[in-house]
mmCIF file of C-alpha atoms and ligand atoms in Angstrom:
data_model
loop_
_atom_site.group_PDB
_atom_site.id
_atom_site.type_symbol
_atom_site.label_atom_id
_atom_site.label_comp_id
_atom_site.label_asym_id
_atom_site.label_seq_id
_atom_site.Cartn_x
_atom_site.Cartn_y
_atom_site.Cartn_z
ATOM 1 C CA MET A 1 -100.033 40.451 -64.218
ATOM 2 C CA THR A 2 -98.437 43.521 -65.534
ATOM 3 C CA ARG A 3 -96.115 45.702 -63.369
ATOM 4 C CA THR A 4 -98.616 48.456 -63.295
ATOM 5 C CA SER A 5 -101.575 46.271 -62.136
ATOM 6 C CA LEU A 6 -99.257 44.617 -59.633
ATOM 7 C CA SER A 7 -98.269 47.923 -58.027
ATOM 8 C CA LEU A 8 -101.752 49.338 -58.214
ATOM 9 C CA ARG A 9 -102.940 46.099 -56.296
ATOM 10 C CA ALA A 10 -100.107 46.513 -53.937
ATOM 11 C CA ALA A 11 -101.216 50.070 -53.351
ATOM 12 C CA ALA A 12 -104.843 49.027 -52.877
ATOM 13 C CA VAL A 13 -103.798 46.497 -50.316
ATOM 14 C CA SER A 14 -101.822 48.916 -48.359
ATOM 15 C CA CYS A 15 -104.586 51.371 -48.306
ATOM 16 C CA ILE A 16 -106.926 48.579 -46.797
ATOM 17 C CA LEU A 17 -104.259 47.825 -44.196
ATOM 18 C CA VAL A 18 -103.874 51.384 -43.136
ATOM 19 C CA ALA A 19 -107.797 51.548 -42.909
ATOM 20 C CA LEU A 20 -107.819 48.415 -40.752
ATOM 21 C CA ASN A 21 -104.924 49.651 -38.634
ATOM 22 C CA GLY A 22 -103.188 46.452 -39.606
ATOM 23 C CA CYS A 23 -99.517 47.502 -39.315
ATOM 24 C CA ALA A 24 -97.678 46.596 -36.097
ATOM 25 C CA THR A 25 -94.116 46.080 -34.845
ATOM 26 C CA ALA A 26 -92.825 42.937 -33.105
ATOM 27 C CA PRO A 27 -91.669 43.296 -29.461
ATOM 28 C CA GLU A 28 -87.880 43.440 -28.772
ATOM 29 C CA THR A 29 -86.902 43.072 -32.529
ATOM 30 C CA GLY A 30 -88.879 45.991 -33.855
ATOM 31 C CA ARG A 31 -89.700 43.958 -37.123
ATOM 32 C CA ARG A 32 -92.566 45.321 -39.016
ATOM 33 C CA GLN A 33 -95.749 43.107 -39.271
ATOM 34 C CA VAL A 34 -99.079 42.991 -40.873
ATOM 35 C CA LEU A 35 -101.805 42.075 -38.345
ATOM 36 C CA LEU A 36 -105.514 42.012 -39.346
ATOM 37 C CA ILE A 37 -107.165 40.768 -36.176
ATOM 38 C CA ASP A 38 -107.199 42.477 -32.904
ATOM 39 C CA SER A 39 -105.691 41.076 -29.647
ATOM 40 C CA ALA A 40 -109.099 40.802 -27.847
ATOM 41 C CA GLN A 41 -110.482 38.582 -30.770
ATOM 42 C CA GLU A 42 -107.327 36.496 -30.664
ATOM 43 C CA ALA A 43 -107.438 36.075 -26.848
ATOM 44 C CA GLN A 44 -111.073 34.852 -27.115
ATOM 45 C CA MET A 45 -110.053 32.313 -29.820
ATOM 46 C CA GLY A 46 -107.287 31.150 -27.702
ATOM 47 C CA LEU A 47 -109.390 30.587 -24.680
ATOM 48 C CA GLN A 48 -112.074 28.671 -26.682
ATOM 49 C CA SER A 49 -109.447 26.419 -28.134
ATOM 50 C CA PHE A 50 -107.803 25.857 -24.773
ATOM 51 C CA GLU A 51 -111.129 24.625 -23.210
ATOM 52 C CA LYS A 52 -111.637 22.282 -26.130
ATOM 53 C CA ILE A 53 -108.050 20.778 -25.696
ATOM 54 C CA LYS A 54 -108.719 20.430 -21.942
ATOM 55 C CA ARG A 55 -111.843 18.507 -22.740
ATOM 56 C CA ASP A 56 -110.186 16.273 -25.272
ATOM 57 C CA THR A 57 -106.694 15.532 -23.634
ATOM 58 C CA PRO A 58 -106.055 14.013 -20.216
ATOM 59 C CA VAL A 59 -104.216 16.187 -17.605
ATOM 60 C CA SER A 60 -101.123 14.747 -15.815
ATOM 61 C CA ARG A 61 -101.460 14.034 -12.197
ATOM 62 C CA ASP A 62 -97.593 14.002 -11.653
ATOM 63 C CA ARG A 63 -97.409 16.408 -8.719
ATOM 64 C CA GLN A 64 -93.606 17.255 -9.042
ATOM 65 C CA ALA A 65 -93.860 17.912 -12.775
ATOM 66 C CA ASN A 66 -97.018 19.999 -12.313
ATOM 67 C CA ALA A 67 -95.352 22.074 -9.534
ATOM 68 C CA GLN A 68 -92.221 22.716 -11.703
ATOM 69 C CA LEU A 69 -94.447 23.787 -14.710
ATOM 70 C CA GLN A 70 -96.391 26.274 -12.529
ATOM 71 C CA SER A 71 -93.231 27.681 -10.936
ATOM 72 C CA VAL A 72 -91.362 28.162 -14.285
ATOM 73 C CA GLY A 73 -94.418 29.393 -16.064
ATOM 74 C CA ARG A 74 -95.198 31.987 -13.361
ATOM 75 C CA ARG A 75 -91.681 33.255 -13.396
ATOM 76 C CA ILE A 76 -91.559 33.761 -17.062
ATOM 77 C CA ALA A 77 -95.145 35.279 -17.269
ATOM 78 C CA SER A 78 -94.036 37.948 -14.708
ATOM 79 C CA VAL A 79 -91.461 39.436 -17.240
ATOM 80 C CA VAL A 80 -93.780 39.803 -20.239
ATOM 81 C CA SER A 81 -97.031 41.791 -20.827
ATOM 82 C CA ILE A 82 -99.770 40.646 -23.035
ATOM 83 C CA PRO A 83 -103.055 42.613 -23.305
ATOM 84 C CA ASN A 84 -106.031 40.601 -21.895
ATOM 85 C CA ALA A 85 -103.720 37.838 -20.462
ATOM 86 C CA ASP A 86 -105.120 35.459 -17.917
ATOM 87 C CA TRP A 87 -102.258 32.995 -17.403
ATOM 88 C CA GLU A 88 -102.866 29.223 -17.168
ATOM 89 C CA PHE A 89 -100.292 26.463 -17.502
ATOM 90 C CA VAL A 90 -101.525 22.703 -18.025
ATOM 91 C CA LEU A 91 -99.413 19.751 -18.094
ATOM 92 C CA PHE A 92 -101.017 17.140 -20.537
ATOM 93 C CA GLU A 93 -100.489 13.390 -20.258
ATOM 94 C CA SER A 94 -99.205 12.564 -23.774
ATOM 95 C CA ASP A 95 -96.017 10.972 -25.061
ATOM 96 C CA GLU A 96 -95.906 13.309 -28.035
ATOM 97 C CA PRO A 97 -93.103 15.781 -27.281
ATOM 98 C CA ASN A 98 -95.099 19.052 -27.631
ATOM 99 C CA ALA A 99 -95.787 22.495 -26.203
ATOM 100 C CA PHE A 100 -97.754 25.418 -27.247
ATOM 101 C CA ALA A 101 -98.988 28.822 -26.217
ATOM 102 C CA LEU A 102 -102.314 30.303 -27.191
ATOM 103 C CA PRO A 103 -103.234 34.068 -27.137
ATOM 104 C CA GLY A 104 -104.647 35.145 -23.876
ATOM 105 C CA GLY A 105 -101.791 33.354 -21.899
ATOM 106 C CA LYS A 106 -102.871 29.776 -22.215
ATOM 107 C CA ILE A 107 -99.940 27.339 -22.083
ATOM 108 C CA GLY A 108 -99.991 23.693 -22.733
ATOM 109 C CA VAL A 109 -96.975 21.245 -22.136
ATOM 110 C CA ASN A 110 -97.077 17.466 -22.815
ATOM 111 C CA THR A 111 -95.310 15.080 -20.499
ATOM 112 C CA GLY A 112 -93.621 13.625 -23.602
ATOM 113 C CA ILE A 113 -91.245 16.818 -23.800
ATOM 114 C CA LEU A 114 -90.029 16.517 -20.205
ATOM 115 C CA PRO A 115 -87.232 13.847 -20.861
ATOM 116 C CA ILE A 116 -85.896 16.383 -23.368
ATOM 117 C CA THR A 117 -86.246 19.598 -21.237
ATOM 118 C CA GLN A 118 -84.778 17.688 -18.287
ATOM 119 C CA THR A 119 -84.197 20.644 -15.991
ATOM 120 C CA GLU A 120 -86.038 23.823 -14.891
ATOM 121 C CA ALA A 121 -84.054 25.953 -17.335
ATOM 122 C CA GLY A 122 -84.691 23.394 -20.170
ATOM 123 C CA LEU A 123 -88.474 23.756 -19.491
ATOM 124 C CA ALA A 124 -88.083 27.605 -19.348
ATOM 125 C CA THR A 125 -86.612 27.348 -22.783
ATOM 126 C CA VAL A 126 -89.689 25.863 -24.172
ATOM 127 C CA ILE A 127 -92.099 28.038 -22.389
ATOM 128 C CA ALA A 128 -90.165 31.299 -23.006
ATOM 129 C CA HIS A 129 -89.947 30.276 -26.751
ATOM 130 C CA GLU A 130 -93.789 29.675 -26.976
ATOM 131 C CA ILE A 131 -94.652 32.803 -25.136
ATOM 132 C CA ALA A 132 -92.517 34.826 -27.556
ATOM 133 C CA HIS A 133 -94.592 33.523 -30.445
ATOM 134 C CA VAL A 134 -97.669 34.763 -28.577
ATOM 135 C CA THR A 135 -96.373 38.309 -27.484
ATOM 136 C CA ALA A 136 -94.961 38.649 -31.146
ATOM 137 C CA ARG A 137 -98.357 37.613 -32.363
ATOM 138 C CA HIS A 138 -96.940 35.197 -34.948
ATOM 139 C CA GLY A 139 -100.256 33.110 -35.255
ATOM 140 C CA ALA A 140 -102.237 36.335 -36.182
ATOM 141 C CA GLU A 141 -99.483 37.295 -38.634
ATOM 142 C CA ARG A 142 -99.636 33.982 -40.447
ATOM 143 C CA MET A 143 -103.344 34.185 -40.538
ATOM 144 C CA SER A 144 -103.157 37.623 -41.926
ATOM 145 C CA GLN A 145 -100.613 36.651 -44.604
ATOM 146 C CA ASP A 146 -103.008 33.859 -45.522
ATOM 147 C CA LEU A 147 -105.988 35.911 -45.689
ATOM 148 C CA LEU A 148 -104.312 38.340 -47.894
ATOM 149 C CA VAL A 149 -103.335 35.568 -50.329
ATOM 150 C CA GLN A 150 -106.685 33.922 -50.318
ATOM 151 C CA VAL A 151 -109.142 36.653 -50.524
ATOM 152 C CA GLY A 152 -107.057 39.489 -51.856
ATOM 153 C CA GLY A 153 -107.572 42.927 -50.556
ATOM 154 C CA THR A 154 -111.143 44.006 -51.358
ATOM 155 C CA ALA A 155 -113.010 41.405 -49.387
ATOM 156 C CA LEU A 156 -110.937 41.495 -46.274
ATOM 157 C CA SER A 157 -112.879 43.983 -44.116
ATOM 158 C CA THR A 158 -116.159 42.177 -44.796
ATOM 159 C CA LEU A 159 -114.518 38.854 -44.066
ATOM 160 C CA LEU A 160 -113.064 39.987 -40.742
ATOM 161 C CA GLY A 161 -116.023 42.040 -39.763
ATOM 162 C CA SER A 162 -118.426 39.186 -40.143
ATOM 163 C CA GLN A 163 -116.267 36.709 -38.152
ATOM 164 C CA SER A 164 -116.825 34.198 -40.971
ATOM 165 C CA PRO A 165 -116.113 30.469 -40.502
ATOM 166 C CA VAL A 166 -113.172 30.879 -42.995
ATOM 167 C CA ALA A 167 -111.589 33.463 -40.702
ATOM 168 C CA ARG A 168 -112.103 31.441 -37.570
ATOM 169 C CA ASP A 169 -110.753 28.188 -39.298
ATOM 170 C CA LEU A 170 -107.634 30.224 -40.375
ATOM 171 C CA ALA A 171 -107.135 31.482 -36.914
ATOM 172 C CA MET A 172 -107.316 28.000 -35.496
ATOM 173 C CA GLN A 173 -104.774 26.635 -37.911
ATOM 174 C CA ALA A 174 -102.526 29.711 -37.423
ATOM 175 C CA TYR A 175 -102.271 28.907 -33.633
ATOM 176 C CA GLY A 176 -101.685 25.275 -34.315
ATOM 177 C CA VAL A 177 -104.800 24.072 -32.716
ATOM 178 C CA GLY A 178 -105.904 22.339 -35.924
ATOM 179 C CA THR A 179 -107.968 19.596 -34.213
ATOM 180 C CA GLU A 180 -110.963 20.378 -36.092
ATOM 181 C CA VAL A 181 -109.499 21.589 -39.412
ATOM 182 C CA GLY A 182 -106.678 18.961 -39.296
ATOM 183 C CA VAL A 183 -103.841 21.180 -40.539
ATOM 184 C CA MET A 184 -101.319 23.247 -38.893
ATOM 185 C CA LEU A 185 -99.426 26.215 -40.167
ATOM 186 C CA PRO A 186 -95.771 25.923 -39.554
ATOM 187 C CA TYR A 187 -94.093 29.171 -38.304
ATOM 188 C CA SER A 188 -91.883 30.702 -40.857
ATOM 189 C CA ARG A 189 -88.178 30.779 -40.262
ATOM 190 C CA THR A 190 -88.230 34.494 -39.598
ATOM 191 C CA GLN A 191 -90.776 33.882 -36.786
ATOM 192 C CA GLU A 192 -88.764 30.968 -35.447
ATOM 193 C CA TYR A 193 -85.670 33.050 -35.199
ATOM 194 C CA GLU A 194 -87.525 35.747 -33.598
ATOM 195 C CA ALA A 195 -89.144 33.509 -30.978
ATOM 196 C CA ASP A 196 -85.707 32.067 -30.238
ATOM 197 C CA ARG A 197 -84.219 35.473 -29.792
ATOM 198 C CA VAL A 198 -87.102 36.942 -27.795
ATOM 199 C CA GLY A 199 -87.494 33.643 -25.771
ATOM 200 C CA LEU A 200 -83.883 33.801 -24.714
ATOM 201 C CA LEU A 201 -84.313 37.323 -23.437
ATOM 202 C CA TYR A 202 -87.507 36.334 -21.554
ATOM 203 C CA MET A 203 -85.957 33.364 -19.828
ATOM 204 C CA ALA A 204 -82.870 35.380 -18.991
ATOM 205 C CA ARG A 205 -84.915 38.148 -17.469
ATOM 206 C CA ALA A 206 -86.836 35.562 -15.451
ATOM 207 C CA GLY A 207 -83.400 34.339 -14.000
ATOM 208 C CA PHE A 208 -82.977 31.010 -16.056
ATOM 209 C CA ASP A 209 -79.488 30.506 -17.549
ATOM 210 C CA PRO A 210 -79.980 30.989 -21.432
ATOM 211 C CA ASN A 211 -77.242 28.586 -22.172
ATOM 212 C CA ALA A 212 -79.802 25.914 -21.354
ATOM 213 C CA ALA A 213 -81.565 26.692 -24.567
ATOM 214 C CA ILE A 214 -78.646 25.343 -26.637
ATOM 215 C CA GLY A 215 -78.642 22.067 -24.812
ATOM 216 C CA PHE A 216 -82.386 21.666 -25.037
ATOM 217 C CA TRP A 217 -82.467 22.223 -28.928
ATOM 218 C CA GLU A 218 -79.476 19.816 -29.381
ATOM 219 C CA ARG A 219 -81.196 17.142 -27.293
ATOM 220 C CA PHE A 220 -84.278 17.503 -29.381
ATOM 221 C CA GLN A 221 -82.402 17.359 -32.586
ATOM 222 C CA ALA A 222 -80.273 14.292 -31.479
ATOM 223 C CA ARG A 223 -83.494 12.461 -30.410
ATOM 224 C CA ASN A 224 -85.134 13.281 -33.811
ATOM 225 C CA GLN A 225 -82.118 12.010 -35.881
ATOM 226 C CA SER A 226 -81.860 8.813 -33.794
ATOM 227 C CA ARG A 227 -85.453 7.915 -34.222
ATOM 228 C CA GLY A 228 -85.645 8.936 -37.911
ATOM 229 C CA THR A 229 -89.100 7.765 -38.522
ATOM 230 C CA ARG A 230 -91.703 10.553 -38.091
ATOM 231 C CA THR A 231 -90.970 14.146 -37.395
ATOM 232 C CA PRO A 232 -92.651 15.042 -34.003
ATOM 233 C CA GLU A 233 -95.474 17.589 -34.328
ATOM 234 C CA PHE A 234 -93.395 20.207 -32.357
ATOM 235 C CA LEU A 235 -90.598 20.076 -34.942
ATOM 236 C CA SER A 236 -92.971 20.255 -37.983
ATOM 237 C CA THR A 237 -94.245 23.416 -36.641
ATOM 238 C CA HIS A 238 -90.832 24.618 -35.249
ATOM 239 C CA PRO A 239 -88.250 23.596 -38.060
ATOM 240 C CA LEU A 240 -84.975 22.735 -36.590
ATOM 241 C CA ASP A 241 -81.508 22.458 -38.077
ATOM 242 C CA ASP A 242 -77.757 23.270 -37.399
ATOM 243 C CA ALA A 243 -78.244 26.871 -38.833
ATOM 244 C CA ARG A 244 -81.009 27.523 -36.432
ATOM 245 C CA ILE A 245 -78.896 26.440 -33.350
ATOM 246 C CA ALA A 246 -76.011 28.402 -34.767
ATOM 247 C CA GLN A 247 -78.233 31.495 -34.824
ATOM 248 C CA LEU A 248 -79.307 30.781 -31.320
ATOM 249 C CA ARG A 249 -75.753 30.831 -30.044
ATOM 250 C CA GLY A 250 -75.443 34.286 -31.758
ATOM 251 C CA PHE A 251 -78.272 35.581 -29.593
ATOM 252 C CA LEU A 252 -76.594 34.416 -26.358
ATOM 253 C CA PRO A 253 -74.330 37.461 -25.542
ATOM 254 C CA GLN A 254 -77.363 39.785 -25.281
ATOM 255 C CA ALA A 255 -79.268 37.164 -23.329
ATOM 256 C CA MET A 256 -76.342 36.621 -20.919
ATOM 257 C CA ALA A 257 -76.077 40.330 -20.253
ATOM 258 C CA GLU A 258 -79.866 40.271 -19.209
ATOM 259 C CA TYR A 259 -79.307 37.113 -17.120
ATOM 260 C CA GLU A 260 -76.349 38.788 -15.141
ATOM 261 C CA HIS A 261 -78.602 41.865 -14.590
ATOM 262 C CA ALA A 262 -81.611 39.773 -13.436
ATOM 263 C CA ARG A 263 -79.360 37.992 -10.908
ATOM 264 C CA ARG A 264 -77.987 41.135 -9.335
HETATM 265 ZN ZN1 ZN B 1 -91.298 28.033 -32.483
#
């Protein structure tokens, strides 16, 4: 493609984005995002997906672990705001160390991640990180990027307006629900760093020591290295390496200031 046609195409796409009101800003970081579906649509998709997961996956009857999840979850939910949120925290009985958050405030945690979270603050790390993916609308952002690549600019408004199966499938993948489509979109590195940074602030504001986040990710990394066979689902969608943990340490001073403030 020539330079001229590329820039013409870019201009056409940005016109459509403006028309769809698709430009947004991520919370706390102020990063510019392209978002092509609205939050009510997102919440509806999140709710439907969560109902399906609850039908397909056994729920844990461990009273103590359930009580801890409810308590930690409520505390973090109380410091964030999501339009159309109806908070729900469910502990699933599964050895797979995984956790996820869906738009609309639906949070799932597998029992298999509890030996890695270990403490309340460890669990808060996971929940705050997942909630940050939701408040920053990372799933919708990935979906929007994929739509732009797949259909180009012109067909977008038709596609989104019609709620076509393609758009719905992409949304499901974007949120890592993937049970029907079988594929999960990993979050990008930019989104992971953003969820780490924003998640640290959320846990700190809710009164959990943000230092616990470093311990959690180090334990997860050590566990993964020692097993060396298959990358757990959680780490395939949340890529983890030394650079990421170093970056997380860099976010600590701001989070510690929030933590001290929350405790006063
Ligand atoms: Zn993540």
